[in-house]
Short mmCIF file of C-alpha atoms in Angstrom, two decimals:
data_model
loop_
_atom_site.label_atom_id
_atom_site.label_comp_id
_atom_site.label_asym_id
_atom_site.label_seq_id
_atom_site.Cartn_x
_atom_site.Cartn_y
_atom_site.Cartn_z
CA UNK A 1 223.21 72.07 -8.13
CA UNK A 2 221.68 74.76 -5.99
CA UNK A 3 220.27 77.96 -7.42
CA UNK A 4 222.29 80.93 -6.26
CA UNK A 5 221.61 84.62 -5.94
CA UNK A 6 220.86 86.58 -9.08
CA UNK A 7 223.15 89.10 -10.70
CA UNK A 8 220.85 91.34 -12.62
CA UNK A 9 218.28 89.18 -14.37
CA UNK A 10 220.42 86.05 -14.67
CA UNK A 11 220.66 83.43 -11.94
CA UNK A 12 223.91 81.69 -11.17
CA UNK A 13 224.03 78.10 -10.03
CA UNK A 14 226.14 76.93 -7.08
CA UNK A 15 228.26 73.90 -7.84
CA UNK A 16 230.50 71.86 -5.57
CA UNK A 17 233.30 70.56 -7.73
CA UNK A 18 235.98 68.02 -6.80
CA UNK A 19 239.22 68.27 -8.75
CA UNK A 20 242.09 65.80 -8.65
CA UNK A 21 245.35 67.36 -9.75
CA UNK A 22 249.03 66.66 -9.76
CA UNK A 23 250.64 67.70 -6.50
CA UNK A 24 252.97 70.31 -8.03
CA UNK A 25 253.73 73.95 -7.23
CA UNK A 26 251.35 76.41 -8.87
CA UNK A 27 248.55 73.92 -9.67
CA UNK A 28 246.09 75.43 -7.17
CA UNK A 29 246.89 78.95 -8.33
CA UNK A 30 246.10 78.00 -11.94
CA UNK A 31 242.69 76.61 -10.96
CA UNK A 32 241.78 79.62 -8.79
CA UNK A 33 242.96 81.98 -11.54
CA UNK A 34 240.83 80.21 -14.12
CA UNK A 35 237.69 80.91 -12.06
CA UNK A 36 238.76 84.52 -11.41
CA UNK A 37 239.40 85.17 -15.11
CA UNK A 38 235.84 84.09 -15.86
CA UNK A 39 234.47 86.40 -13.15
CA UNK A 40 233.20 83.62 -10.86
CA UNK A 41 233.30 83.93 -7.11
CA UNK A 42 234.71 81.02 -5.12
CA UNK A 43 232.56 80.58 -2.00
CA UNK A 44 234.92 78.05 -0.45
CA UNK A 45 238.03 76.17 -1.42
CA UNK A 46 239.65 73.25 0.40
CA UNK A 47 242.83 71.47 -0.66
CA UNK A 48 244.42 68.39 0.76
CA UNK A 49 246.31 65.20 0.07
CA UNK A 50 244.66 62.07 -1.28
CA UNK A 51 245.43 58.40 -0.94
CA UNK A 52 248.13 58.99 -3.60
CA UNK A 53 251.18 61.02 -2.62
CA UNK A 54 251.48 62.66 -6.06
CA UNK A 55 247.81 63.75 -6.29
CA UNK A 56 245.95 66.49 -4.40
CA UNK A 57 242.18 67.00 -4.16
CA UNK A 58 240.63 70.44 -4.43
CA UNK A 59 236.99 70.95 -3.46
CA UNK A 60 235.55 74.21 -4.76
CA UNK A 61 232.11 75.74 -4.07
CA UNK A 62 231.43 78.26 -6.81
CA UNK A 63 228.67 80.19 -8.61
CA UNK A 64 228.99 79.32 -12.30
CA UNK A 65 228.03 77.13 -15.20
CA UNK A 66 230.18 74.13 -16.12
CA UNK A 67 233.39 75.01 -17.92
CA UNK A 68 236.39 72.83 -18.67
CA UNK A 69 239.30 73.11 -16.23
CA UNK A 70 242.90 73.18 -17.38
CA UNK A 71 245.86 71.22 -15.97
CA UNK A 72 243.77 68.80 -13.92
CA UNK A 73 243.54 65.02 -13.89
CA UNK A 74 239.85 64.56 -13.06
CA UNK A 75 236.80 66.73 -12.35
CA UNK A 76 233.55 65.62 -10.74
CA UNK A 77 230.53 67.56 -9.55
CA UNK A 78 229.42 66.50 -6.09
CA UNK A 79 225.65 66.32 -6.53
CA UNK A 80 223.51 66.95 -3.42
CA UNK A 81 221.98 63.71 -2.19
CA UNK A 82 224.62 61.65 -4.02
CA UNK A 83 227.55 63.03 -2.05
CA UNK A 84 228.48 63.86 1.51
CA UNK A 85 229.88 67.30 2.34
CA UNK A 86 231.47 68.41 5.58
CA UNK A 87 233.13 71.47 7.03
CA UNK A 88 235.14 72.23 10.17
CA UNK A 89 234.67 75.41 12.19
CA UNK A 90 236.51 76.77 15.22
CA UNK A 91 234.40 79.32 17.08
CA UNK A 92 235.59 81.33 20.10
CA UNK A 93 232.55 82.37 22.14
CA UNK A 94 232.29 84.62 25.18
CA UNK A 95 231.49 82.25 28.04
CA UNK A 96 231.46 83.59 31.58
CA UNK A 97 231.02 80.77 34.11
CA UNK A 98 227.30 81.45 34.61
CA UNK A 99 226.55 80.91 30.87
CA UNK A 100 228.75 77.87 30.21
CA UNK A 101 226.13 75.25 31.00
CA UNK A 102 223.81 76.71 28.34
CA UNK A 103 226.61 76.81 25.76
CA UNK A 104 227.75 73.27 26.56
CA UNK A 105 224.17 71.97 26.19
CA UNK A 106 223.96 73.67 22.80
CA UNK A 107 227.31 72.19 21.79
CA UNK A 108 226.07 68.73 22.79
CA UNK A 109 223.11 69.00 20.40
CA UNK A 110 225.49 69.76 17.50
CA UNK A 111 228.17 67.26 18.62
CA UNK A 112 230.61 70.16 18.98
CA UNK A 113 233.73 69.63 21.09
CA UNK A 114 235.35 72.11 23.42
CA UNK A 115 238.74 72.74 21.86
CA UNK A 116 239.91 75.18 24.52
CA UNK A 117 238.60 76.69 27.74
CA UNK A 118 239.61 80.05 29.16
CA UNK A 119 238.36 82.12 32.09
CA UNK A 120 235.85 84.06 29.93
CA UNK A 121 235.67 82.15 26.63
CA UNK A 122 235.27 78.74 25.05
CA UNK A 123 236.58 77.57 21.69
CA UNK A 124 234.23 75.11 20.02
CA UNK A 125 235.29 72.68 17.32
CA UNK A 126 232.31 71.64 15.23
CA UNK A 127 232.29 69.34 12.20
CA UNK A 128 229.24 68.80 10.07
CA UNK A 129 227.31 69.66 6.96
CA UNK A 130 227.81 73.35 6.11
CA UNK A 131 224.16 74.06 6.94
CA UNK A 132 224.65 72.57 10.43
CA UNK A 133 227.68 74.81 10.98
CA UNK A 134 225.55 77.81 9.93
CA UNK A 135 222.87 76.83 12.47
CA UNK A 136 225.36 76.36 15.31
CA UNK A 137 227.00 79.71 14.51
CA UNK A 138 223.60 81.45 14.49
CA UNK A 139 222.70 80.00 17.90
CA UNK A 140 225.98 80.91 19.63
CA UNK A 141 226.20 84.39 18.07
CA UNK A 142 223.96 86.04 20.73
CA UNK A 143 226.47 84.87 23.38
CA UNK A 144 229.21 86.85 21.63
CA UNK A 145 231.40 85.35 18.93
CA UNK A 146 234.94 86.64 19.47
CA UNK A 147 236.58 84.79 16.56
CA UNK A 148 235.49 82.31 13.92
CA UNK A 149 237.23 80.34 11.20
CA UNK A 150 235.80 77.77 8.78
CA UNK A 151 237.60 75.39 6.46
CA UNK A 152 235.19 75.49 3.55
CA UNK A 153 233.49 72.42 2.12
CA UNK A 154 235.08 69.11 1.43
CA UNK A 155 233.18 66.18 0.00
CA UNK A 156 233.05 62.73 -1.55
CA UNK A 157 230.41 60.78 -3.39
CA UNK A 158 228.49 58.47 -1.10
CA UNK A 159 229.86 54.97 -0.57
CA UNK A 160 226.31 53.63 -0.95
CA UNK A 161 225.89 55.15 -4.45
CA UNK A 162 226.39 52.27 -6.88
CA UNK A 163 226.73 54.66 -9.83
CA UNK A 164 229.29 56.63 -7.85
CA UNK A 165 231.69 59.19 -9.16
CA UNK A 166 232.37 57.31 -12.40
CA UNK A 167 229.16 58.63 -13.95
CA UNK A 168 229.97 62.28 -13.26
CA UNK A 169 233.67 62.50 -13.73
CA UNK A 170 235.59 63.84 -16.65
CA UNK A 171 239.04 62.40 -17.03
CA UNK A 172 241.23 64.97 -18.71
CA UNK A 173 244.36 62.84 -19.05
#
């Protein structure tokens, strides 16, 4: 849990929540609607397949207290330090030839890849902890960010955590 920004005198808490749900039409909409009905803002949302063809995983970063979710198979909070979170960003940066060496050196520090190269711009692909993406974005912004897209957080409990997800999960079915 990370303390979020206050609304009035109350402070909201940021949670990263992993939800396993049946891979059926409308399931994601029902989860997003549940948060909206309660007035919570979703900071990021990532959805993808799992090792099972009939199950999808939704990772949600949200300001809220814990509330039960409907129509899901399993819910687990990804606790900082006990989980690993990553994000992907594609960032198109103004890069005339005389500034490319500086940008490429910066990309090397963050293990960013060049996804595309044009006459006056570079597209960087950077994967890392969300805070690392924030730092990279901040450092390339003075060069001129033309476009930017981020996936939102995804995460898993650490493989080295012996207690693992079993301690924090709620099986709903």
